[in-house]
Coordinates of C-alpha atoms and ligand atoms in Angstrom, one line a residue:
X1 CA 178.3 160.3 252.1
X2 CA 176.2 161.5 249.1
X3 CA 178.1 162.7 246.1
X4 CA 177.9 165.9 244.0
X5 CA 179.9 166.1 240.8
X6 CA 181.2 169.4 239.6
X7 CA 182.5 169.5 236.0
X8 CA 184.6 172.6 235.1
X9 CA 183.8 173.6 231.6
X10 CA 184.0 177.4 231.5
X11 CA 187.3 177.7 229.8
X12 CA 187.4 179.2 226.3
X13 CA 189.8 176.9 224.6
X14 CA 191.3 179.7 222.4
X15 CA 193.9 177.2 221.0
X16 CA 191.2 175.2 219.3
X17 CA 190.8 178.2 216.9
X18 CA 187.2 177.2 216.5
X19 CA 183.7 178.7 216.8
X20 CA 182.7 175.6 218.7
X21 CA 183.3 175.8 222.4
X22 CA 186.1 173.5 223.6
X23 CA 183.9 171.1 225.5
X24 CA 181.7 170.6 222.5
X25 CA 184.7 169.6 220.2
X26 CA 184.0 166.0 219.2
X27 CA 186.1 163.0 220.2
X28 CA 185.0 159.8 218.4
X29 CA 181.9 161.6 217.4
X30 CA 180.8 162.7 220.9
X31 CA 181.5 166.1 222.5
X32 CA 184.4 166.1 225.1
X33 CA 181.9 167.0 227.8
X34 CA 179.6 164.2 226.7
X35 CA 182.4 161.7 227.4
X36 CA 182.9 163.1 230.9
X37 CA 179.1 163.1 231.6
X38 CA 178.7 159.6 230.4
X39 CA 181.5 158.3 232.6
X40 CA 180.4 160.4 235.6
X41 CA 176.9 158.9 235.3
X42 CA 178.3 155.6 236.4
X43 CA 178.9 157.1 239.9
X44 CA 175.2 157.7 240.4
X45 CA 175.8 161.1 242.1
X46 CA 173.0 163.0 243.7
X47 CA 173.5 165.8 241.2
X48 CA 176.1 166.7 238.5
X49 CA 176.8 170.3 238.0
X50 CA 178.4 171.8 234.9
X51 CA 180.2 175.1 235.4
X52 CA 179.9 176.7 232.0
X53 CA 180.9 180.1 230.6
X54 CA 182.3 180.5 227.1
X55 CA 179.8 179.4 224.4
X56 CA 177.1 179.3 227.1
X57 CA 173.9 178.8 225.1
X58 CA 175.6 176.4 222.7
X59 CA 176.8 174.2 225.5
X60 CA 173.4 174.2 227.2
X61 CA 171.7 173.3 223.9
X62 CA 174.0 170.4 223.3
X63 CA 172.8 168.7 226.5
X64 CA 169.1 169.1 226.7
X65 CA 167.2 167.5 229.6
X66 CA 166.9 168.4 233.2
X67 CA 169.1 166.1 235.1
X68 CA 172.1 168.4 235.0
X69 CA 172.7 171.4 237.2
X70 CA 174.0 174.2 235.0
X71 CA 176.1 176.9 236.8
X72 CA 177.2 180.0 235.0
X73 CA 180.7 181.3 235.6
X74 CA 180.4 184.6 233.7
X75 CA 184.1 185.5 234.1
X76 CA 186.8 183.0 234.6
X77 CA 188.9 183.8 237.7
X78 CA 190.4 180.4 238.1
X79 CA 189.5 176.8 239.1
X80 CA 188.8 177.7 242.7
X81 CA 186.4 180.5 241.6
X82 CA 184.8 178.0 239.2
X83 CA 184.1 175.4 241.9
X84 CA 182.8 178.1 244.2
X85 CA 180.0 178.9 241.7
X86 CA 178.5 175.5 242.2
X87 CA 178.8 175.4 246.0
X88 CA 175.6 177.2 246.9
X89 CA 173.7 174.3 245.5
X90 CA 175.6 171.6 247.4
X91 CA 174.8 170.5 251.0
X92 CA 177.7 170.4 253.6
X93 CA 177.5 166.6 254.1
X94 CA 178.1 165.8 250.5
X95 CA 181.4 164.8 248.9
X96 CA 182.3 167.0 245.9
X97 CA 184.1 165.4 243.0
X98 CA 185.7 167.9 240.7
X99 CA 186.1 166.9 237.1
X100 CA 187.3 168.8 234.0
X101 CA 185.1 169.0 230.9
X102 CA 188.2 168.8 228.7
X103 CA 189.6 165.6 230.2
X104 CA 187.4 163.1 228.4
X105 CA 189.0 159.7 228.8
X106 CA 189.1 159.4 232.6
X107 CA 187.8 156.0 233.6
X108 CA 184.9 155.2 236.0
X109 CA 187.2 152.9 238.1
X110 CA 189.6 155.8 238.7
X111 CA 186.9 158.2 239.7
X112 CA 185.4 155.5 242.1
X113 CA 188.8 155.2 243.7
X114 CA 189.1 158.9 244.1
X115 CA 185.7 159.0 245.8
X116 CA 186.5 156.1 248.0
X117 CA 189.7 157.9 249.2
X118 CA 187.8 161.0 250.3
X119 CA 185.7 161.4 253.4
X120 CA 184.9 163.8 256.3
X121 CA 188.5 163.6 257.5
X122 CA 190.3 163.3 254.2
X123 CA 190.5 164.6 250.7
X124 CA 191.7 162.8 247.5
X125 CA 193.5 164.2 244.6
X126 CA 194.3 162.5 241.3
X127 CA 198.0 162.8 240.4
X128 CA 199.9 161.6 237.4
X129 CA 203.6 160.9 236.7
X130 CA 204.7 162.8 233.6
X131 CA 208.1 162.6 231.9
X132 CA 207.7 166.2 230.9
X133 CA 205.7 168.0 233.6
X134 CA 206.1 171.5 232.1
X135 CA 202.9 173.6 232.7
X136 CA 201.3 171.4 235.3
X137 CA 200.8 172.0 239.0
X138 CA 203.3 169.8 241.0
X139 CA 202.5 167.6 243.9
X140 CA 204.8 168.6 246.8
X141 CA 205.3 165.9 249.5
X142 CA 207.1 166.2 252.8
X143 CA 209.9 163.9 254.0
X144 CA 207.4 161.2 255.0
X145 CA 205.8 161.3 251.6
X146 CA 202.6 163.1 252.7
X147 CA 201.1 165.5 250.2
X148 CA 201.5 169.0 251.7
X149 CA 200.6 171.3 248.8
X150 CA 200.3 171.8 245.0
X151 CA 202.3 174.4 243.4
X152 CA 201.5 175.8 239.9
X153 CA 204.3 175.6 237.3
X154 CA 204.3 179.4 237.1
X155 CA 204.7 179.8 240.8
X156 CA 207.2 176.9 241.3
X157 CA 210.9 177.3 242.1
X158 CA 213.6 175.2 240.3
X159 CA 213.5 172.4 242.9
X160 CA 209.7 172.1 242.7
X161 CA 209.8 172.2 238.9
X162 CA 212.0 169.1 239.0
X163 CA 209.0 167.1 240.5
X164 CA 207.4 164.7 238.0
X165 CA 204.3 164.0 240.0
X166 CA 201.6 166.4 238.6
X167 CA 198.2 167.5 239.5
X168 CA 195.5 166.3 237.1
X169 CA 193.1 168.8 238.6
X170 CA 190.6 166.1 239.5
X171 CA 189.9 165.8 243.2
X172 CA 187.3 164.8 245.8
X173 CA 186.6 166.7 249.0
X174 CA 184.0 167.1 251.8
X175 CA 181.6 169.9 250.8
X176 CA 181.3 171.7 254.1
X177 CA 185.1 172.1 254.5
X178 CA 185.6 172.9 250.8
X179 CA 183.0 175.8 251.1
X180 CA 185.0 177.3 253.9
X181 CA 188.4 176.8 252.2
X182 CA 187.1 178.3 248.9
X183 CA 185.9 181.4 250.8
X184 CA 189.4 182.0 252.1
X185 CA 191.2 181.6 248.8
X186 CA 193.5 184.5 247.7
X187 CA 194.6 185.4 244.2
X188 CA 198.1 186.6 245.1
X189 CA 199.9 184.3 242.6
X190 CA 201.6 184.5 239.2
X191 CA 198.3 184.3 237.3
X192 CA 196.1 186.4 239.7
X193 CA 193.6 183.6 239.9
X194 CA 191.8 181.7 242.6
X195 CA 193.5 178.4 242.5
X196 CA 191.5 175.3 243.6
X197 CA 194.9 173.7 244.3
X198 CA 195.4 176.1 247.3
X199 CA 192.7 174.2 249.2
X200 CA 195.3 171.4 249.8
X201 CA 197.3 173.6 252.2
X202 CA 194.1 174.5 254.0
X203 CA 193.1 170.8 254.3
X204 CA 196.5 169.9 255.7
X205 CA 196.3 172.8 258.2
X206 CA 192.8 171.6 259.3
X207 CA 194.3 168.2 260.0
X208 CA 192.7 166.4 257.1
X209 CA 194.6 163.6 255.3
X210 CA 195.5 164.2 251.6
X211 CA 195.3 161.0 249.7
X212 CA 196.9 161.0 246.3
X213 CA 195.6 158.5 243.8
X214 CA 198.0 158.1 241.0
X215 CA 196.3 157.8 237.5
X216 CA 197.0 154.4 235.9
X217 CA 198.0 156.0 232.6
X218 CA 198.8 159.6 231.4
X219 CA 196.3 159.2 228.6
X220 CA 193.4 158.8 231.0
X221 CA 194.0 162.2 232.5
X222 CA 195.2 164.1 229.4
X223 CA 193.5 167.3 228.7
X224 CA 192.6 168.7 225.3
X225 CA 193.7 172.2 224.4
X226 CA 194.2 172.1 220.6
X227 CA 193.3 170.0 217.6
X228 CA 196.6 168.2 217.7
X229 CA 195.9 166.9 221.2
X230 CA 192.3 166.2 220.2
X231 CA 193.6 163.9 217.4
X232 CA 196.1 162.2 219.8
X233 CA 193.3 161.4 222.3
X234 CA 191.0 160.3 219.5
X235 CA 193.7 157.8 218.4
X236 CA 194.2 156.7 222.0
X237 CA 190.5 156.2 222.4
X238 CA 190.4 154.2 219.1
X239 CA 193.3 151.9 220.3
X240 CA 191.5 151.4 223.6
X241 CA 188.2 150.5 222.0
X242 CA 189.9 148.1 219.5
X243 CA 191.9 146.5 222.3
X244 CA 188.7 145.9 224.3
X245 CA 187.0 144.2 221.3
X246 CA 190.1 142.1 220.5
X247 CA 190.4 141.0 224.1
X248 CA 186.7 140.0 223.8
X249 CA 187.6 137.8 220.9
X250 CA 187.2 139.8 217.7
X251 CA 189.8 139.6 215.0
X252 CA 190.6 143.1 213.9
X253 CA 192.9 143.2 210.9
X254 CA 194.4 146.6 211.7
X255 CA 193.4 148.2 215.0
X256 CA 194.7 151.5 213.7
X257 CA 192.2 151.4 210.9
X258 CA 189.2 150.6 213.0
X259 CA 186.9 152.9 214.8
X260 CA 184.3 152.0 217.4
X261 CA 182.6 155.2 218.5
X262 CA 179.8 153.8 220.6
X263 CA 178.9 150.7 222.6
X264 CA 179.6 147.5 220.6
X265 CA 178.7 144.0 221.6
X266 CA 180.1 141.0 219.8
X267 CA 179.6 137.3 219.6
X268 CA 182.4 134.8 219.0
X269 CA 184.8 134.8 216.1
X270 CA 183.8 138.2 214.6
X271 CA 186.1 139.3 211.8
X272 CA 186.6 143.0 211.0
X273 CA 188.6 144.1 208.0
X274 CA 190.3 147.6 207.6
X275 CA 188.5 150.9 207.7
X276 CA 185.4 149.8 209.5
X277 CA 183.6 152.4 211.5
X278 CA 181.0 151.4 214.1
X279 CA 178.9 154.3 215.5
X280 CA 176.1 154.4 218.0
X281 CA 175.0 151.0 219.5
X282 CA 176.1 148.1 217.4
X283 CA 175.6 144.4 218.0
X284 CA 177.5 141.8 216.0
X285 CA 176.5 138.2 216.3
X286 CA 178.7 135.1 216.2
X287 CA 181.0 134.7 213.2
X288 CA 179.9 138.0 211.6
X289 CA 182.4 139.1 208.9
X290 CA 182.8 142.7 207.9
X291 CA 184.7 143.6 204.8
X292 CA 186.8 146.7 204.3
X293 CA 185.3 150.3 204.2
X294 CA 182.1 149.7 206.0
X295 CA 180.1 152.1 208.2
X296 CA 177.6 150.6 210.6
X297 CA 175.6 152.9 212.8
X298 CA 173.0 151.8 215.4
X299 CA 172.5 148.4 213.9
X300 CA 172.3 144.7 214.7
X301 CA 173.9 142.0 212.5
X302 CA 173.0 138.4 213.0
X303 CA 175.1 135.2 213.3
X304 CA 177.1 134.1 210.2
X305 CA 176.2 137.2 208.2
X306 CA 178.8 138.6 205.8
X307 CA 179.0 142.3 205.1
X308 CA 181.0 142.7 201.9
X309 CA 183.2 145.8 201.3
X310 CA 181.9 149.4 201.1
X311 CA 178.5 149.1 202.7
X312 CA 176.7 151.7 204.8
X313 CA 174.3 150.3 207.3
X314 CA 172.3 152.6 209.6
X315 CA 169.5 151.8 212.1
X316 CA 168.9 148.4 210.4
X317 CA 168.5 144.9 211.7
X318 CA 170.1 142.2 209.7
X319 CA 169.3 138.6 210.5
X320 CA 171.5 135.5 210.5
X321 CA 173.3 134.1 207.4
X322 CA 172.7 137.2 205.2
X323 CA 174.9 138.5 202.5
X324 CA 175.1 142.3 202.2
X325 CA 177.0 144.2 199.6
X326 CA 179.5 145.0 198.3
X327 CA 178.2 148.6 197.9
X328 CA 174.9 148.1 199.6
X329 CA 173.1 150.7 201.7
X330 CA 170.7 149.7 204.4
X331 CA 168.9 152.8 205.7
X332 CA 166.8 153.3 208.9
X333 CA 164.2 150.6 209.5
X334 CA 165.6 148.1 207.0
X335 CA 164.9 144.7 208.4
X336 CA 166.5 141.7 206.8
X337 CA 165.4 138.3 208.1
X338 CA 167.5 135.2 207.8
X339 CA 169.3 134.1 204.6
X340 CA 168.6 137.4 202.8
X341 CA 170.9 138.6 200.0
X342 CA 171.2 142.3 199.3
X343 CA 173.8 142.9 196.6
X344 CA 175.7 145.7 195.0
X345 CA 174.1 149.2 194.6
X346 CA 171.0 148.1 196.4
X347 CA 169.3 150.6 198.8
X348 CA 166.8 149.5 201.4
X349 CA 164.8 151.9 203.5
X350 CA 162.0 151.1 205.9
X351 CA 161.5 147.8 204.3
X352 CA 161.3 144.2 205.5
X353 CA 162.9 141.4 203.5
X354 CA 161.7 138.0 204.7
X355 CA 163.6 134.7 204.9
X356 CA 165.6 133.9 201.8
X357 CA 164.6 137.0 199.8
X358 CA 167.1 138.3 197.3
X359 CA 167.7 141.7 195.7
X360 CA 171.2 141.3 194.2
X361 CA 171.7 144.3 191.9
X362 CA 170.9 148.0 191.4
X363 CA 167.6 148.2 193.3
X364 CA 165.7 150.6 195.5
X365 CA 163.3 149.1 198.1
X366 CA 161.5 151.8 200.1
X367 CA 158.4 151.2 202.4
X368 CA 158.2 147.7 201.1
X369 CA 157.5 144.2 202.4
X370 CA 159.3 141.5 200.5
X371 CA 158.0 138.0 201.2
X372 CA 160.0 134.8 201.7
X373 CA 162.2 133.7 198.8
X374 CA 161.2 136.5 196.6
X375 CA 163.7 137.3 193.8
X376 CA 163.9 141.0 193.0
X377 CA 165.6 141.4 189.6
X378 CA 168.3 144.0 188.8
X379 CA 167.2 147.6 188.4
X380 CA 163.9 147.2 190.3
X381 CA 162.6 150.3 191.9
X382 CA 159.7 150.8 194.3
X383 CA 158.3 154.2 193.4
X384 CA 157.2 155.0 196.9
X385 CA 156.9 158.7 196.7
X386 CA 154.3 160.7 194.7
X387 CA 155.9 164.0 195.6
X388 CA 153.7 164.4 198.7
X389 CA 153.2 161.1 200.4
X390 CA 155.0 157.9 200.8
X391 CA 153.2 154.6 199.8
X392 CA 153.8 151.0 200.5
X393 CA 154.6 148.1 198.2
X394 CA 153.9 144.5 199.2
X395 CA 155.4 141.6 197.4
X396 CA 154.1 138.2 198.4
X397 CA 156.1 135.0 199.2
X398 CA 157.9 133.4 196.2
X399 CA 157.2 136.2 193.8
X400 CA 159.6 136.9 190.9
X401 CA 160.2 140.5 189.9
X402 CA 161.8 140.8 186.5
X403 CA 164.6 143.2 185.9
X404 CA 163.9 146.8 185.3
X405 CA 160.5 146.8 187.0
X406 CA 158.9 150.0 188.4
X407 CA 156.5 149.2 191.2
X408 CA 154.4 152.3 191.6
X409 CA 153.1 152.3 195.1
X410 CA 150.7 151.7 196.6
X411 CA 150.8 148.4 194.9
X412 CA 150.7 144.6 195.8
X413 CA 152.3 141.7 194.0
X414 CA 150.6 138.4 194.9
X415 CA 152.4 135.4 196.2
X416 CA 154.1 133.4 193.5
X417 CA 153.4 136.1 190.9
X418 CA 155.9 136.8 188.1
X419 CA 156.4 140.3 186.8
X420 CA 157.8 140.5 183.3
X421 CA 161.1 142.5 182.9
X422 CA 160.7 146.2 182.1
X423 CA 157.2 146.5 183.5
X424 CA 155.8 149.6 185.2
X425 CA 153.3 148.1 187.6
X426 CA 150.6 150.5 188.7
X427 CA 147.8 148.0 189.6
X428 CA 148.0 145.0 191.9
X429 CA 149.4 141.9 190.3
X430 CA 147.5 138.7 191.1
X431 CA 149.2 135.7 192.7
X432 CA 150.6 132.8 190.7
X433 CA 150.3 134.6 187.3
X434 CA 152.6 136.4 184.9
X435 CA 151.9 140.1 184.8
X436 CA 153.7 142.4 182.4
X437 CA 153.3 145.9 181.1
X438 CA 155.2 146.5 177.9
X439 CA 154.6 148.0 174.5
X440 CA 154.9 145.5 171.7
X441 CA 158.3 145.1 170.2
X442 CA 158.4 146.1 166.5
X443 CA 161.0 145.7 163.8
X444 CA 160.9 148.1 160.9
X445 CA 161.8 146.1 157.9
X446 CA 162.1 149.0 155.5
X447 CA 164.5 151.0 157.7
X448 CA 168.0 151.7 156.5
X449 CA 170.9 153.2 158.4
X450 CA 171.7 156.7 157.0
X451 CA 174.9 156.7 154.9
X452 CA 177.5 159.5 155.3
X453 CA 177.3 162.1 152.5
Ligands
LIG501 C1 195.0 173.3 236.3 C2 195.6 173.1 237.7 C3 197.0 172.4 237.6 C4 196.8 171.1 236.8 C5 196.2 171.4 235.5 C6 195.9 170.1 234.8 C7 194.8 174.9 239.1 C8 195.1 176.2 239.7 N1 195.7 174.4 238.4 O1 195.9 174.2 235.6 O2 197.5 172.2 238.9 O3 198.2 170.6 236.7 O4 195.0 172.0 235.6 O5 195.5 170.3 233.5 O6 193.7 174.4 239.4 N2 188.2 176.4 234.3 C9 186.9 177.0 234.5 N3 186.9 178.3 235.0 C10 188.0 178.9 235.3 C11 189.3 178.3 235.1 C12 189.3 177.0 234.6 O7 185.9 176.4 234.3 O8 187.9 180.1 235.8 C13 188.2 175.0 233.8 C14 188.8 174.9 232.4 O9 187.8 175.0 231.4 C15 189.4 173.6 232.4 C16 189.8 173.4 233.9 O10 189.0 174.3 234.6 O11 188.5 172.6 232.1 C17 191.3 173.7 234.1 O12 191.6 174.9 233.7 P1 193.0 175.3 233.0 O13 193.0 176.7 232.8 O14 193.3 174.4 231.9 O15 193.9 174.9 234.3 P2 195.5 175.1 234.3 O16 195.9 176.4 234.6 O17 196.1 174.4 233.1
LIG502 CA1 195.0 173.1 231.2

């Protein structure tokens, strides 16, 4: 059967005490709803609908593109009412998978199991065993262990409240049947809401089997209601990501002080010191070593390269056997080929450093091509911006740039050229020659240091 996914995301999230709608609160740098959408994408559903309400425009704007079906639930009358808003769009012969926008860590395998357990003659619900089930809907089973209904905490009697198997809210059902059951829901309960959970009784009455899939861990199905739970889930996510990488062979000095916020691929024997944050898509080659306090975002680091402490690397590609930092900043479109050294307080933007090039101290390279084995002296600055336009600097292979040089772009330094320290280079420097721009040094013989009166 084809699949339609319905993500409930209309709740306000008052307890967040935030102007940002709950489903937009970031977990590991990505909105809660984004986590759910990314996981659900793996199911390759015909359509994914998001039932939104609070913070409407903001939520829509956060997920541009056309592949999602947006369904407005202007007033929130309960989970059953929420799902009903999406039903007009869904054909009878589909399965409907209901997800929550504020349950971000649910795994694709779990969802796939839920879908596999549902069909024309069965529905599947995701339950979880909780030591403290207070507040949750309870899964009520008969003597034979069959699920017969779900009772909300507020509507449950003492005996039912003693049940530890809880409803996560995630379930999968045949659309045609669901449509009918939803149309028959009543709100004569403690909260005056249309409960999605009431469809269980209807399913049982219609002779369908109710399959309960028990969630592998409570964390996976934990919802987020306040900033405290958000931080708890963030920590769980962090642990999970660190564990994945360690099991893939990375040495992570302290998993609690490591953050992988996007997809990371690693080679063998990668070493990661404390307070390393990886964001976006990051690729680390074999034997890459990353020192403490490093941020790497959307970048690729080649085999045997060492990133020394306190570096910020963003949208850069670093080749093999490079040394970067400490305190280096590689900005977007920095491209370091093999054996390149970029040292402390060096900033590289939209520049290419070819094999064996070195810029070891206090330097800015912007819109620059640095040839093979070039040595860029301390305090060199490519003056790439004239206040209106950006211009390029080209430094040929084997050139030597003396310390304290200003390269005023557009400018070219020929291969093998030497630039004398302290020069401001405004015209192209020919290859193989010494070029310098300096006023003559003078010593004033008659000068005397003033004496105190
Ligand atoms: C619901 C379940 C309960 C389960 C619990 C798990 C029902 C009746 N109860 O309870 O059995 O143990 O989740 O957390 O289903 N939402 C809407 N529109 C609405 C109401 C809710 O979009 O009108 C969304 C919320 O944004 C949220 C989700 O549905 O993402 C669940 O709503 P919530 O109010 O948290 O459900 P509970 O009452 O806690
Ligand atoms: Ca809830």
